[in-house]
Amino acid sequence: MDALFASPAGALREVILSPGADAAGFRAAVRALVAEGLPPERVIWSTGAPGLFDAPPMAPHAAPAFSLPRAVTELIGLVLCHGDPERHGLLYRLIWRTVKDERALIDNPADPLVHRLMRMAKAVRRDIHKMHAFVRFRSAGMVQGRERFLAWFEPEHFIVEAVAGFFVKRFPAMDWSILTPHGSLSWDGTSLVIGPPALRPALPEGDGFEEGWLSYYESTFNPARTNTAMMTKEMPKKYWANLPEAKLIPGLVQSAASRVDAMIAREASAPRKRDPRKAVEAMSEQAPGTLEELNRLMRDTPPFVTGGTRAVLGEGPAGAPLALVGEQPGDQEDVEGRPFVGPAGRLLMKALGEAGLSREQLYLTNAVKHFKYVQRGKRRLHQSPTSGEVKHYRWWLKQELDFVQPRLVVALGASAALALAGHPVSVTRARGPMKFEGRPGYVTTHPSYLLRLPDPAAQNAAYAQFVADLKAAAERAAG
Amino acid sequence: MDDTLATKLRILADAAKYDASCASSGSAGRAAKKTGIGSTTGAGICHSYTPDGRCVSLLKILLTNYCLFDCAYCINRRSSNVERARFSVDEVVRLTLGFYKRNYIEGLFLSSGIIRSPDYTMEQMMRVARSLREEHGFAGYIHLKAIPEASPWLVEQAGLWADRLSLNIELASETSLKSLAPEKDAPRIRATMGQMTERIAEAREEKRRFAPAGQSTQMIVGADATTDATVLETSATLYRGYGLRRVYYSAFSPIPEASRVLPVKPAPLRRENRLYQADWLLRYYGFSVEEIAAGGTEGMLDLDIDPKLAWALKHRERFPVDVNSADREMLLRVPGLGARAVDRILKARRFGRLRLDDIGRLSTSVKRARAFLITADHHPLRLTDRADLRERLAPAPRQMELFG
Ligand code: SF4
């Protein structure tokens, strides 16, 4: 509101702002006053309903804006919400001193004015926080297919607009209104309406959850620890009128001592006949007992990586002498639900053939059981699993190998080696035989690495070495 | 809400209230999608306070209070005659959303007695969390109490849905745990904690969501003979070695259906307060466990005065401290000066020499601090040598006794 009035006498200037925070009005007034060079002691601040006075409002000066430290503008925003009628005068004194010759004034918390304003800001912040906490919605039933909620709240300061963002963010899909003596907020799922001060409405009756809340409040109280001073410090009585649970407090406090006495006086009673020995014994047999059970668990467990529509499980006979562990299923594996059926899988099959091995003799699985990808248009782009993600799956892999009991496990690439060893392994350096936490193993590259090599000569050499690795691993598994 | 659900709520809230933690803090700010519900603020919100002075932030309930274990300190142990109930997954989801929509709570703190098997129980808890997140777009706070006896794969999952995970270490001493909670296994608890610690740290580094509000635990004090020094030593290890966000202390308090192997008298609540203060000194004020313990006697903290004052009274030679020149570390050791006040002092003294009045504006308890401080206009003379200093600064006896 632009409500700057000229004072008749000239010596003192009266500024009348709208009630409430009126940040715009205050800003305009301050700009004009500073431009005019009017010191704080010559300004009288008051608030009133616009149009209450006869003098016409002065046209807002096109007074130049000036800059203030960020901490000052933040403080102004908060203090303007304060209910203290002196707030404008105090703020103007701070602004005046800051623009005159004390730019760093705000950084001195020992200055009495700064100290006082900080305390006011703190009170406003606290009121905002308490409003976030203590607003209680009542369900008003369904209105045009949407659930409606209504609340009445009495904040101490002018904070209605300041809390709006919090409630919109928290309850975006709900229809709600919060009425207060300082103004009201209404949200219908798409837009927020800030309305005028309201009177206490008749709240809708019969919200069953409120009864549930009261009984929860009663039950969660521990009578052996009664400490009402602490309670009232954090939940001052001024808020009680609008907190449904507050009406229970007197009764709870009154009966607390006798409840505790009764508890202590009561002899520990002998347990009633309830012998869960069998159940207790049975409880220890929870770990999956077979590979099938383990697979069922894996299938039902949501992925630890983004993407992954289904778990691609290991394949091959239990007792296979050789197990091959890859990184993770790719697009095609995810579609078919089988490991190593994509381009890298086909290359692996070819290499296995040349090494004298066939798919049916081997156990094939992956370190990560789900296809990790991001969607780009129609394409699903493969993403490498992070080491943390690989570790989420380690337990599965270990269990799986415990069931299959291969003589040797081949880690195809770094992710598999990390999963098997439990720590990062450099494939180039560790290539060859290696123990994985006591399990005999072998490290080689992942077939997809061969596909990515740009130079055909390098590709051929790497492929030959890969085949040699598979042969060597098979020999170790046989021996 | 129908009557059976109301009855279950009464029983299962009653059974859950002995867990001290109800915090909704530590998660990064987050908001629901347009069609979802909920948000988290970094600092958390207490929506109410019960007459025990505790904050009500989360709907703190058990999935069930049936339990196959027999932990003596717990009201839900299998040998207790307490009334039993069990929620379905769907009931907990409905209650959480119903309470949340009315702005009663910040979210859910779900814990459970162990039924059928630890895995089965934990899976049920996980289904609650997953349904809230995936089916209802719930972005409020979820704290899951993991079951250490459950299989590791379930623990790997829990962090996907929860903001905070916790595992109660229950008792600082392994021997006590063995005798009071025969089915529990201290190494197992620590191993599971370690597993969670690792995953949480990795996810944070990789900027993935996995229990963003970290891990906490609770220790019961006063149910066995463990000293405060041992309790604090345990906490220090947990903070250092496991990166825990919070250790909660719960003074053993009488429970209905108490077991015969427990003390009948409650531990003084003041002991719990002192432990929290000491914990604070450990984490934010640069004190070591030995220093804190030295303020008391035989490993127990002084119940009448706070541990910082206790330390200062035994180290009078280090005082008075000049507010205009002392470094941050030393200012933090002054009784009555909190970390905030110290930061304000450091800021303000760039503008000129501070006087006692200034300190009055910068801290909230200058009365306590003045005996240990030198300002431009104040020197405590030989106040720090006075034999009656303790009496002058200690609160009137019994003032803080909350019970009885
Ligand atoms: S496991 Fe022990 S502490 Fe947990 S509910 Fe059962 S008896 Fe209580």
PDB file of N, CA and C in Angstrom, chain A residues 148-211:
ATOM      1  N   ARG A 148     -12.008 -32.126   1.123  1.00  0.00           N
ATOM      2  CA  ARG A 148     -11.775 -30.745   1.545  1.00  0.00           C
ATOM      3  C   ARG A 148     -11.387 -30.692   3.015  1.00  0.00           C
ATOM      4  N   PHE A 149     -10.483 -29.770   3.351  1.00  0.00           N
ATOM      5  CA  PHE A 149     -10.063 -29.618   4.743  1.00  0.00           C
ATOM      6  C   PHE A 149     -10.130 -28.161   5.162  1.00  0.00           C
ATOM      7  N   LEU A 150     -10.458 -27.963   6.435  1.00  0.00           N
ATOM      8  CA  LEU A 150     -10.600 -26.609   6.936  1.00  0.00           C
ATOM      9  C   LEU A 150      -9.865 -26.474   8.272  1.00  0.00           C
ATOM     10  N   ALA A 151      -9.191 -25.344   8.469  1.00  0.00           N
ATOM     11  CA  ALA A 151      -8.512 -25.103   9.748  1.00  0.00           C
ATOM     12  C   ALA A 151      -8.725 -23.672  10.202  1.00  0.00           C
ATOM     13  N   TRP A 152      -8.777 -23.504  11.505  1.00  0.00           N
ATOM     14  CA  TRP A 152      -8.824 -22.166  12.105  1.00  0.00           C
ATOM     15  C   TRP A 152      -7.575 -22.027  12.970  1.00  0.00           C
ATOM     16  N   PHE A 153      -6.856 -20.938  12.832  1.00  0.00           N
ATOM     17  CA  PHE A 153      -5.621 -20.779  13.596  1.00  0.00           C
ATOM     18  C   PHE A 153      -5.448 -19.323  13.992  1.00  0.00           C
ATOM     19  N   GLU A 154      -4.831 -19.114  15.165  1.00  0.00           N
ATOM     20  CA  GLU A 154      -4.605 -17.737  15.618  1.00  0.00           C
ATOM     21  C   GLU A 154      -3.124 -17.462  15.833  1.00  0.00           C
ATOM     22  N   PRO A 155      -2.443 -17.026  14.805  1.00  0.00           N
ATOM     23  CA  PRO A 155      -1.021 -16.729  14.968  1.00  0.00           C
ATOM     24  C   PRO A 155      -0.855 -15.452  15.779  1.00  0.00           C
ATOM     25  N   GLU A 156       0.320 -15.312  16.373  1.00  0.00           N
ATOM     26  CA  GLU A 156       0.556 -14.109  17.159  1.00  0.00           C
ATOM     27  C   GLU A 156       0.935 -12.943  16.253  1.00  0.00           C
ATOM     28  N   HIS A 157       1.643 -13.227  15.182  1.00  0.00           N
ATOM     29  CA  HIS A 157       2.133 -12.157  14.312  1.00  0.00           C
ATOM     30  C   HIS A 157       1.473 -12.226  12.934  1.00  0.00           C
ATOM     31  N   PHE A 158       1.862 -11.308  12.062  1.00  0.00           N
ATOM     32  CA  PHE A 158       1.230 -11.243  10.728  1.00  0.00           C
ATOM     33  C   PHE A 158       1.939 -12.175   9.749  1.00  0.00           C
ATOM     34  N   ILE A 159       1.721 -13.455   9.916  1.00  0.00           N
ATOM     35  CA  ILE A 159       2.548 -14.408   9.182  1.00  0.00           C
ATOM     36  C   ILE A 159       1.774 -15.242   8.162  1.00  0.00           C
ATOM     37  N   VAL A 160       0.511 -14.880   7.943  1.00  0.00           N
ATOM     38  CA  VAL A 160      -0.311 -15.746   7.098  1.00  0.00           C
ATOM     39  C   VAL A 160       0.321 -15.951   5.715  1.00  0.00           C
ATOM     40  N   GLU A 161       0.744 -14.853   5.088  1.00  0.00           N
ATOM     41  CA  GLU A 161       1.344 -15.002   3.765  1.00  0.00           C
ATOM     42  C   GLU A 161       2.675 -15.748   3.840  1.00  0.00           C
ATOM     43  N   ALA A 162       3.375 -15.538   4.941  1.00  0.00           N
ATOM     44  CA  ALA A 162       4.687 -16.168   5.068  1.00  0.00           C
ATOM     45  C   ALA A 162       4.611 -17.689   5.175  1.00  0.00           C
ATOM     46  N   VAL A 163       3.482 -18.210   5.636  1.00  0.00           N
ATOM     47  CA  VAL A 163       3.405 -19.673   5.775  1.00  0.00           C
ATOM     48  C   VAL A 163       2.766 -20.351   4.563  1.00  0.00           C
ATOM     49  N   ALA A 164       2.211 -19.552   3.652  1.00  0.00           N
ATOM     50  CA  ALA A 164       1.440 -20.138   2.547  1.00  0.00           C
ATOM     51  C   ALA A 164       2.246 -21.175   1.770  1.00  0.00           C
ATOM     52  N   GLY A 165       3.482 -20.824   1.434  1.00  0.00           N
ATOM     53  CA  GLY A 165       4.317 -21.714   0.625  1.00  0.00           C
ATOM     54  C   GLY A 165       4.475 -23.087   1.247  1.00  0.00           C
ATOM     55  N   PHE A 166       4.626 -23.097   2.547  1.00  0.00           N
ATOM     56  CA  PHE A 166       4.817 -24.365   3.245  1.00  0.00           C
ATOM     57  C   PHE A 166       3.627 -25.300   3.032  1.00  0.00           C
ATOM     58  N   PHE A 167       2.416 -24.757   3.194  1.00  0.00           N
ATOM     59  CA  PHE A 167       1.234 -25.620   3.102  1.00  0.00           C
ATOM     60  C   PHE A 167       0.934 -26.034   1.663  1.00  0.00           C
ATOM     61  N   VAL A 168       1.220 -25.129   0.718  1.00  0.00           N
ATOM     62  CA  VAL A 168       1.007 -25.483  -0.686  1.00  0.00           C
ATOM     63  C   VAL A 168       1.935 -26.625  -1.087  1.00  0.00           C
ATOM     64  N   LYS A 169       3.172 -26.514  -0.637  1.00  0.00           N
ATOM     65  CA  LYS A 169       4.157 -27.520  -0.986  1.00  0.00           C
ATOM     66  C   LYS A 169       3.821 -28.873  -0.348  1.00  0.00           C
ATOM     67  N   ARG A 170       3.306 -28.811   0.852  1.00  0.00           N
ATOM     68  CA  ARG A 170       3.059 -30.042   1.581  1.00  0.00           C
ATOM     69  C   ARG A 170       1.779 -30.748   1.153  1.00  0.00           C
ATOM     70  N   PHE A 171       0.750 -29.969   0.831  1.00  0.00           N
ATOM     71  CA  PHE A 171      -0.556 -30.571   0.508  1.00  0.00           C
ATOM     72  C   PHE A 171      -1.023 -30.159  -0.879  1.00  0.00           C
ATOM     73  N   PRO A 172      -0.242 -30.479  -1.909  1.00  0.00           N
ATOM     74  CA  PRO A 172      -0.585 -29.975  -3.243  1.00  0.00           C
ATOM     75  C   PRO A 172      -1.872 -30.587  -3.807  1.00  0.00           C
ATOM     76  N   ALA A 173      -2.181 -31.826  -3.438  1.00  0.00           N
ATOM     77  CA  ALA A 173      -3.311 -32.492  -4.078  1.00  0.00           C
ATOM     78  C   ALA A 173      -4.596 -32.388  -3.272  1.00  0.00           C
ATOM     79  N   MET A 174      -4.535 -31.652  -2.154  1.00  0.00           N
ATOM     80  CA  MET A 174      -5.697 -31.557  -1.271  1.00  0.00           C
ATOM     81  C   MET A 174      -6.351 -30.189  -1.451  1.00  0.00           C
ATOM     82  N   ASP A 175      -7.637 -30.090  -1.216  1.00  0.00           N
ATOM     83  CA  ASP A 175      -8.275 -28.769  -1.140  1.00  0.00           C
ATOM     84  C   ASP A 175      -8.290 -28.351   0.317  1.00  0.00           C
ATOM     85  N   TRP A 176      -7.794 -27.180   0.619  1.00  0.00           N
ATOM     86  CA  TRP A 176      -7.798 -26.770   2.022  1.00  0.00           C
ATOM     87  C   TRP A 176      -7.921 -25.268   2.183  1.00  0.00           C
ATOM     88  N   SER A 177      -8.424 -24.849   3.338  1.00  0.00           N
ATOM     89  CA  SER A 177      -8.455 -23.436   3.714  1.00  0.00           C
ATOM     90  C   SER A 177      -7.951 -23.295   5.133  1.00  0.00           C
ATOM     91  N   ILE A 178      -7.159 -22.267   5.357  1.00  0.00           N
ATOM     92  CA  ILE A 178      -6.735 -21.940   6.717  1.00  0.00           C
ATOM     93  C   ILE A 178      -7.238 -20.526   6.997  1.00  0.00           C
ATOM     94  N   LEU A 179      -8.114 -20.404   7.988  1.00  0.00           N
ATOM     95  CA  LEU A 179      -8.653 -19.086   8.342  1.00  0.00           C
ATOM     96  C   LEU A 179      -7.964 -18.570   9.596  1.00  0.00           C
ATOM     97  N   THR A 180      -7.657 -17.285   9.611  1.00  0.00           N
ATOM     98  CA  THR A 180      -7.072 -16.682  10.813  1.00  0.00           C
ATOM     99  C   THR A 180      -7.617 -15.265  10.962  1.00  0.00           C
ATOM    100  N   PRO A 181      -7.449 -14.688  12.149  1.00  0.00           N
ATOM    101  CA  PRO A 181      -7.910 -13.306  12.346  1.00  0.00           C
ATOM    102  C   PRO A 181      -7.096 -12.303  11.531  1.00  0.00           C
ATOM    103  N   HIS A 182      -5.936 -12.722  10.996  1.00  0.00           N
ATOM    104  CA  HIS A 182      -5.107 -11.795  10.216  1.00  0.00           C
ATOM    105  C   HIS A 182      -5.253 -11.982   8.713  1.00  0.00           C
ATOM    106  N   GLY A 183      -6.020 -12.966   8.289  1.00  0.00           N
ATOM    107  CA  GLY A 183      -6.129 -13.234   6.861  1.00  0.00           C
ATOM    108  C   GLY A 183      -6.349 -14.713   6.651  1.00  0.00           C
ATOM    109  N   SER A 184      -6.620 -15.095   5.425  1.00  0.00           N
ATOM    110  CA  SER A 184      -6.907 -16.509   5.193  1.00  0.00           C
ATOM    111  C   SER A 184      -6.238 -17.012   3.924  1.00  0.00           C
ATOM    112  N   LEU A 185      -6.067 -18.327   3.869  1.00  0.00           N
ATOM    113  CA  LEU A 185      -5.440 -18.969   2.725  1.00  0.00           C
ATOM    114  C   LEU A 185      -6.380 -20.042   2.205  1.00  0.00           C
ATOM    115  N   SER A 186      -6.468 -20.156   0.895  1.00  0.00           N
ATOM    116  CA  SER A 186      -7.326 -21.177   0.314  1.00  0.00           C
ATOM    117  C   SER A 186      -6.642 -21.778  -0.900  1.00  0.00           C
ATOM    118  N   TRP A 187      -6.632 -23.099  -0.961  1.00  0.00           N
ATOM    119  CA  TRP A 187      -5.939 -23.802  -2.045  1.00  0.00           C
ATOM    120  C   TRP A 187      -6.878 -24.835  -2.631  1.00  0.00           C
ATOM    121  N   ASP A 188      -6.962 -24.883  -3.957  1.00  0.00           N
ATOM    122  CA  ASP A 188      -7.879 -25.840  -4.584  1.00  0.00           C
ATOM    123  C   ASP A 188      -7.143 -26.809  -5.497  1.00  0.00           C
ATOM    124  N   GLY A 189      -5.860 -26.987  -5.269  1.00  0.00           N
ATOM    125  CA  GLY A 189      -5.113 -27.918  -6.102  1.00  0.00           C
ATOM    126  C   GLY A 189      -4.391 -27.227  -7.234  1.00  0.00           C
ATOM    127  N   THR A 190      -4.815 -26.008  -7.567  1.00  0.00           N
ATOM    128  CA  THR A 190      -4.098 -25.290  -8.618  1.00  0.00           C
ATOM    129  C   THR A 190      -3.727 -23.875  -8.217  1.00  0.00           C
ATOM    130  N   SER A 191      -4.614 -23.188  -7.491  1.00  0.00           N
ATOM    131  CA  SER A 191      -4.238 -21.812  -7.167  1.00  0.00           C
ATOM    132  C   SER A 191      -4.508 -21.479  -5.705  1.00  0.00           C
ATOM    133  N   LEU A 192      -3.731 -20.521  -5.237  1.00  0.00           N
ATOM    134  CA  LEU A 192      -3.818 -20.079  -3.851  1.00  0.00           C
ATOM    135  C   LEU A 192      -4.527 -18.739  -3.814  1.00  0.00           C
ATOM    136  N   VAL A 193      -5.501 -18.615  -2.927  1.00  0.00           N
ATOM    137  CA  VAL A 193      -6.159 -17.326  -2.752  1.00  0.00           C
ATOM    138  C   VAL A 193      -5.856 -16.816  -1.354  1.00  0.00           C
ATOM    139  N   ILE A 194      -5.317 -15.598  -1.284  1.00  0.00           N
ATOM    140  CA  ILE A 194      -5.058 -14.990   0.018  1.00  0.00           C
ATOM    141  C   ILE A 194      -6.208 -14.055   0.322  1.00  0.00           C
ATOM    142  N   GLY A 195      -6.956 -14.368   1.344  1.00  0.00           N
ATOM    143  CA  GLY A 195      -8.181 -13.629   1.612  1.00  0.00           C
ATOM    144  C   GLY A 195      -8.083 -12.749   2.845  1.00  0.00           C
ATOM    145  N   PRO A 196      -9.148 -12.027   3.147  1.00  0.00           N
ATOM    146  CA  PRO A 196      -9.174 -11.089   4.272  1.00  0.00           C
ATOM    147  C   PRO A 196      -9.254 -11.825   5.607  1.00  0.00           C
ATOM    148  N   PRO A 197      -9.086 -11.074   6.701  1.00  0.00           N
ATOM    149  CA  PRO A 197      -9.228 -11.662   8.033  1.00  0.00           C
ATOM    150  C   PRO A 197     -10.565 -12.368   8.167  1.00  0.00           C
ATOM    151  N   ALA A 198     -10.564 -13.425   8.974  1.00  0.00           N
ATOM    152  CA  ALA A 198     -11.788 -14.216   9.095  1.00  0.00           C
ATOM    153  C   ALA A 198     -12.212 -14.296  10.547  1.00  0.00           C
ATOM    154  N   LEU A 199     -13.437 -14.702  10.751  1.00  0.00           N
ATOM    155  CA  LEU A 199     -13.932 -14.999  12.088  1.00  0.00           C
ATOM    156  C   LEU A 199     -13.868 -16.498  12.284  1.00  0.00           C
ATOM    157  N   ARG A 200     -13.821 -16.917  13.545  1.00  0.00           N
ATOM    158  CA  ARG A 200     -13.766 -18.347  13.826  1.00  0.00           C
ATOM    159  C   ARG A 200     -14.968 -19.047  13.192  1.00  0.00           C
ATOM    160  N   PRO A 201     -14.702 -19.995  12.295  1.00  0.00           N
ATOM    161  CA  PRO A 201     -15.820 -20.668  11.642  1.00  0.00           C
ATOM    162  C   PRO A 201     -16.316 -21.815  12.497  1.00  0.00           C
ATOM    163  N   ALA A 202     -17.480 -22.297  12.177  1.00  0.00           N
ATOM    164  CA  ALA A 202     -17.936 -23.544  12.803  1.00  0.00           C
ATOM    165  C   ALA A 202     -17.263 -24.671  12.038  1.00  0.00           C
ATOM    166  N   LEU A 203     -16.382 -25.395  12.708  1.00  0.00           N
ATOM    167  CA  LEU A 203     -15.659 -26.455  12.006  1.00  0.00           C
ATOM    168  C   LEU A 203     -16.568 -27.657  11.804  1.00  0.00           C
ATOM    169  N   PRO A 204     -16.394 -28.350  10.682  1.00  0.00           N
ATOM    170  CA  PRO A 204     -17.237 -29.525  10.427  1.00  0.00           C
ATOM    171  C   PRO A 204     -17.048 -30.575  11.508  1.00  0.00           C
ATOM    172  N   GLU A 205     -18.122 -31.258  11.856  1.00  0.00           N
ATOM    173  CA  GLU A 205     -18.054 -32.282  12.900  1.00  0.00           C
ATOM    174  C   GLU A 205     -17.789 -33.650  12.290  1.00  0.00           C
ATOM    175  N   GLY A 206     -17.432 -34.583  13.162  1.00  0.00           N
ATOM    176  CA  GLY A 206     -17.425 -35.985  12.755  1.00  0.00           C
ATOM    177  C   GLY A 206     -16.224 -36.428  11.950  1.00  0.00           C
ATOM    178  N   ASP A 207     -15.059 -35.836  12.206  1.00  0.00           N
ATOM    179  CA  ASP A 207     -13.854 -36.332  11.555  1.00  0.00           C
ATOM    180  C   ASP A 207     -13.274 -37.445  12.430  1.00  0.00           C
ATOM    181  N   GLY A 208     -13.445 -38.683  12.001  1.00  0.00           N
ATOM    182  CA  GLY A 208     -13.045 -39.835  12.811  1.00  0.00           C
ATOM    183  C   GLY A 208     -11.558 -39.861  13.111  1.00  0.00           C
ATOM    184  N   PHE A 209     -10.765 -39.312  12.205  1.00  0.00           N
ATOM    185  CA  PHE A 209      -9.332 -39.337  12.450  1.00  0.00           C
ATOM    186  C   PHE A 209      -8.946 -38.467  13.641  1.00  0.00           C
ATOM    187  N   GLU A 210      -9.764 -37.449  13.922  1.00  0.00           N
ATOM    188  CA  GLU A 210      -9.442 -36.605  15.060  1.00  0.00           C
ATOM    189  C   GLU A 210      -9.570 -37.394  16.356  1.00  0.00           C
ATOM    190  N   GLU A 211     -10.574 -38.252  16.433  1.00  0.00           N
ATOM    191  CA  GLU A 211     -10.678 -39.108  17.621  1.00  0.00           C
ATOM    192  C   GLU A 211      -9.473 -40.037  17.708  1.00  0.00           C
TER     193      GLU A 211
END
